[in-house]
PDB file of C-alpha atoms in Angstrom:
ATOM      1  CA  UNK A  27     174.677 -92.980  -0.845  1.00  0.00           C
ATOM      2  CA  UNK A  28     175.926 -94.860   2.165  1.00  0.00           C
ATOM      3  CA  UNK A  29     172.165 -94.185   3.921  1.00  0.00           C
ATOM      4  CA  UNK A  30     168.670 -92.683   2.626  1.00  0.00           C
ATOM      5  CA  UNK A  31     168.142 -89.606   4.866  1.00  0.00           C
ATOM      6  CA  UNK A  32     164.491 -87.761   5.113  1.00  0.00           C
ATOM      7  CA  UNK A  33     164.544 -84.276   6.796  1.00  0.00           C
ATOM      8  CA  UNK A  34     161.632 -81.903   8.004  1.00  0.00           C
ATOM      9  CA  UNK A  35     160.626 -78.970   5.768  1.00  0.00           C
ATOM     10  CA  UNK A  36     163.050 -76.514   7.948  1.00  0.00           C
ATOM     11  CA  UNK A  37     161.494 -72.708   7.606  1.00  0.00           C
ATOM     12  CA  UNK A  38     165.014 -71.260   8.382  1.00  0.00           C
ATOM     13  CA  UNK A  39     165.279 -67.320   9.091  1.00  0.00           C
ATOM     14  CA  UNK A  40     164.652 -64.987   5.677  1.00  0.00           C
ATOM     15  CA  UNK A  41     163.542 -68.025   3.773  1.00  0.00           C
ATOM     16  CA  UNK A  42     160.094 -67.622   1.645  1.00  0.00           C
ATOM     17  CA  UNK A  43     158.875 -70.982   3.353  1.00  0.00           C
ATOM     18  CA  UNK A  44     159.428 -68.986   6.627  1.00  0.00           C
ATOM     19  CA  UNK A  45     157.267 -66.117   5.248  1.00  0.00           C
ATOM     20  CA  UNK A  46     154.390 -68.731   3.971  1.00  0.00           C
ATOM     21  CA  UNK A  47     154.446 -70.649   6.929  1.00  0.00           C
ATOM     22  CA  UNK A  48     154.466 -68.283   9.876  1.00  0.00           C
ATOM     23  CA  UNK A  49     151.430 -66.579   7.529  1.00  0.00           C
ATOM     24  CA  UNK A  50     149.965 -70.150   7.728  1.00  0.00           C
ATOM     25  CA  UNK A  51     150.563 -70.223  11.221  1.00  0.00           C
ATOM     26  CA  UNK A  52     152.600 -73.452  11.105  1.00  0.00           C
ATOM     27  CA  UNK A  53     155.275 -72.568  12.606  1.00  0.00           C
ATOM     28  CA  UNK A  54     155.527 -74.090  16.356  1.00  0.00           C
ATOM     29  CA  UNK A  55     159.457 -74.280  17.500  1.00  0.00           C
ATOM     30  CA  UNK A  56     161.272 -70.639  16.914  1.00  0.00           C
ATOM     31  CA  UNK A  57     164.621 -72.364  18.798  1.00  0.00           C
ATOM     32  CA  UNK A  58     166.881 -72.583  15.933  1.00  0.00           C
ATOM     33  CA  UNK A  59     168.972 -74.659  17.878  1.00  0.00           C
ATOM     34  CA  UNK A  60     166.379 -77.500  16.832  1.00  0.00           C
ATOM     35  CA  UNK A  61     166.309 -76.278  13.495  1.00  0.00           C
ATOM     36  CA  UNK A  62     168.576 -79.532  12.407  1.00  0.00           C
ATOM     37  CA  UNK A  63     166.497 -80.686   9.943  1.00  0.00           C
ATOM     38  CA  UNK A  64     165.519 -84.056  11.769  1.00  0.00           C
ATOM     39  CA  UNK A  65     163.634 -81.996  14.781  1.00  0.00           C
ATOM     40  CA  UNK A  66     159.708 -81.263  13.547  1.00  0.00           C
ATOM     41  CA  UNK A  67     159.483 -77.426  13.873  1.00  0.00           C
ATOM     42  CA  UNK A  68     156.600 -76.696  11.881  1.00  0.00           C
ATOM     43  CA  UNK A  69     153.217 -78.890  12.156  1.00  0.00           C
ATOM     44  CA  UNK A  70     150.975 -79.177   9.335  1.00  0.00           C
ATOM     45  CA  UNK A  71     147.277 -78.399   8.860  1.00  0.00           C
ATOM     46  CA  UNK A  72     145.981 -81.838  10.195  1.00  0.00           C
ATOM     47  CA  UNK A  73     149.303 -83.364  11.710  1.00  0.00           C
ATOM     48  CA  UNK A  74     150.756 -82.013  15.024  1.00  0.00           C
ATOM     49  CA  UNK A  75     154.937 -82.284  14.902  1.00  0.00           C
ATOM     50  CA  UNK A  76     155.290 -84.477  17.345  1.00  0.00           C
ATOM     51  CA  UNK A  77     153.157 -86.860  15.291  1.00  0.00           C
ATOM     52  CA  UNK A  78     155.072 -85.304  12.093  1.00  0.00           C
ATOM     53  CA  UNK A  79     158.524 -86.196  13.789  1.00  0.00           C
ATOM     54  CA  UNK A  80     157.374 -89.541  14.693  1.00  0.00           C
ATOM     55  CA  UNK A  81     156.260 -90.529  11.245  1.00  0.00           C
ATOM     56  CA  UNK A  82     159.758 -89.394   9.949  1.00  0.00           C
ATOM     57  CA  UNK A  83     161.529 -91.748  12.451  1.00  0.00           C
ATOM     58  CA  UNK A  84     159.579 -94.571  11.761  1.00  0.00           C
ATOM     59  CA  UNK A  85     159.937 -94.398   7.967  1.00  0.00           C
ATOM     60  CA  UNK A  86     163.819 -93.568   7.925  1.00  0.00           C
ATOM     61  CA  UNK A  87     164.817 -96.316  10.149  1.00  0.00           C
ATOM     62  CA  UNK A  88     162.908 -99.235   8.006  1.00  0.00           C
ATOM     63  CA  UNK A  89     163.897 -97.259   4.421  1.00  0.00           C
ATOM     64  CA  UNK A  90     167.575 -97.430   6.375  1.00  0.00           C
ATOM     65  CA  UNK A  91     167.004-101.768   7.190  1.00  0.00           C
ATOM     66  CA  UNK A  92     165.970-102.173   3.644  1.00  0.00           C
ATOM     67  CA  UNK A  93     169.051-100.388   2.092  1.00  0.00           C
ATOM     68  CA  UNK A  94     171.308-102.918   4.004  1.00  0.00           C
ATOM     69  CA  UNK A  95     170.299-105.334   1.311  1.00  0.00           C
ATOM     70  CA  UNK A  96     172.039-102.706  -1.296  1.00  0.00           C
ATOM     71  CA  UNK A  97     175.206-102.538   1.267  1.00  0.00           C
ATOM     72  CA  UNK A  98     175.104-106.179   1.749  1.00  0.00           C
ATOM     73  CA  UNK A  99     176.056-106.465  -2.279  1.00  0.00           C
ATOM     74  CA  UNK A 100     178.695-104.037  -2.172  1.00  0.00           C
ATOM     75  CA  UNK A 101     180.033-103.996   1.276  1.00  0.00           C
ATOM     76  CA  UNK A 102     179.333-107.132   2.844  1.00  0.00           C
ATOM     77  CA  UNK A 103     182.373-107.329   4.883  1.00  0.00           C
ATOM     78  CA  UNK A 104     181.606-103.813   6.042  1.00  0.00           C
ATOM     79  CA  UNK A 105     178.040-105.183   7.117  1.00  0.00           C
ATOM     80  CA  UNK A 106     178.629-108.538   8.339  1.00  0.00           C
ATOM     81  CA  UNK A 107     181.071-106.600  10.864  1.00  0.00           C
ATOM     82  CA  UNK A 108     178.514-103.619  11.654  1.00  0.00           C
ATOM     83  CA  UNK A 109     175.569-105.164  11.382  1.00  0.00           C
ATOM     84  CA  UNK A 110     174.548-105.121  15.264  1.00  0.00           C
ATOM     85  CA  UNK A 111     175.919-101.472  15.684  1.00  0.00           C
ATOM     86  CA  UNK A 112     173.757-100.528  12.816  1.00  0.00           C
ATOM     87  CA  UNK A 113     170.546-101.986  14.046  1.00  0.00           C
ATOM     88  CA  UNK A 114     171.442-100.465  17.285  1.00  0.00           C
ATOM     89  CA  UNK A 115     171.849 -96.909  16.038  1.00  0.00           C
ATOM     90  CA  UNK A 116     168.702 -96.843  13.704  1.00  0.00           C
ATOM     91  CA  UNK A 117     166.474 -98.831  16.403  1.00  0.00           C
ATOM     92  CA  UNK A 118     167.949 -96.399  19.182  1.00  0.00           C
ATOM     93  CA  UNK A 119     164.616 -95.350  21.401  1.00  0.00           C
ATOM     94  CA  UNK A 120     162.782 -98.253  20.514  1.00  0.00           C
ATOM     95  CA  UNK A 121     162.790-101.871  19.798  1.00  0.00           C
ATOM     96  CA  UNK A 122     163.531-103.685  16.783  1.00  0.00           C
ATOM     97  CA  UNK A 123     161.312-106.682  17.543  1.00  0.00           C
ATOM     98  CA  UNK A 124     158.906-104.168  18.876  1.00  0.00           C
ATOM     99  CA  UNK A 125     158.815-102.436  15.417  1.00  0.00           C
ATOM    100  CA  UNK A 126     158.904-105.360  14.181  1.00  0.00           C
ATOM    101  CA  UNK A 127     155.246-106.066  15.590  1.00  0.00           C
ATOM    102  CA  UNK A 128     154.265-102.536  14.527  1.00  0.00           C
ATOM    103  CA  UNK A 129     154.157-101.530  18.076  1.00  0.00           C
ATOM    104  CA  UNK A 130     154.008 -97.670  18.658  1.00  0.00           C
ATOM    105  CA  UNK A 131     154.795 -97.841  22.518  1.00  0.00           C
ATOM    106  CA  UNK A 132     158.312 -96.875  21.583  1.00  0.00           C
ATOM    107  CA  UNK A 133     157.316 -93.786  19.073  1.00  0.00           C
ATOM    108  CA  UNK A 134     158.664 -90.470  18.953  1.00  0.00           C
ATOM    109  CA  UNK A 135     157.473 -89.285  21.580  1.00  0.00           C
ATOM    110  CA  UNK A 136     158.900 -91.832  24.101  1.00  0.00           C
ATOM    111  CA  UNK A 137     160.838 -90.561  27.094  1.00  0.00           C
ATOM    112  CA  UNK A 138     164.300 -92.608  26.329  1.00  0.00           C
ATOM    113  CA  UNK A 139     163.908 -91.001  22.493  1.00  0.00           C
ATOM    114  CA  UNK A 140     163.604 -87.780  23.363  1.00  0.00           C
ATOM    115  CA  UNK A 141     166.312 -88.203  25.599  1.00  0.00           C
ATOM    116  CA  UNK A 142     168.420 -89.071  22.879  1.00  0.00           C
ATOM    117  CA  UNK A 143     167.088 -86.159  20.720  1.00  0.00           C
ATOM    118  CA  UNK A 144     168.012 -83.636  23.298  1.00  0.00           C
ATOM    119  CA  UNK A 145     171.869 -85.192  23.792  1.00  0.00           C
ATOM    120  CA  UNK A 146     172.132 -85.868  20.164  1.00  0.00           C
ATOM    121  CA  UNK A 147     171.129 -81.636  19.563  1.00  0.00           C
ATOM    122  CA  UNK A 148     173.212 -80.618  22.431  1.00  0.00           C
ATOM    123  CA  UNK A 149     176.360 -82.286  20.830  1.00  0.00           C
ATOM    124  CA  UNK A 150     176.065 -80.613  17.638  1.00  0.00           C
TER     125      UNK A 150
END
């Protein structure tokens, strides 16, 4: 695996988890366009998606800073070169130093995030 990868429970069209959770009244984002897998769709009983979303980001991009230790032993030419352009793309709407000081003024839900979010849907 070159990078761990977490994705949202995704209640895609004819699916029993669609059936379950539109019963359960989860279901909050019928755009399939945003049904990518990394977009919250669905909230949860206690958790609203934005806040769902959030947690996901903030969790994938330290799981993703602690796997460079694995690349580091088997690619370390490939992350002594990449290394900034890494950080860059798995810090992107936020700040590394920032998350760093377990900040959460550059969350989620952040203008300059959701920015990316929307360009980074609209390319696919």
């Amino acid at each position: 695996m070159d990078y761990p990868y977490i994705q949202h429970p995704t209640p895609y069209p004819r699916t029993p988890m669609t059936r379950e959770f539109r019963e359960r009244g989860l279901v909050i984002n019928e755009n399939l366009e945003e049904y990518d897998g990394t977009t919250a769709v669905v909230r949860s009983e206690h958790v609203a998606a934005d806040e769902i979303e959030f947690l996901r980001w903030r969790a994938e991009r330290w799981m993703k800073v602690r796997h460079m230790r694995a690349v580091l032993k088997t690619r370390p030419g490939f992350l002594l070169r990449n290394w900034r352009t890494m950080l860059t793309h798995t810090f992107r709407g936020g700040s590394f130093v920032k998350a760093l000081l377990g900040s959460r003024t550059s969350d989620g839900r952040s203008p300059r995030y959701r920015a990316i979010r929307k360009a980074e849907r609209l390319y696919v």
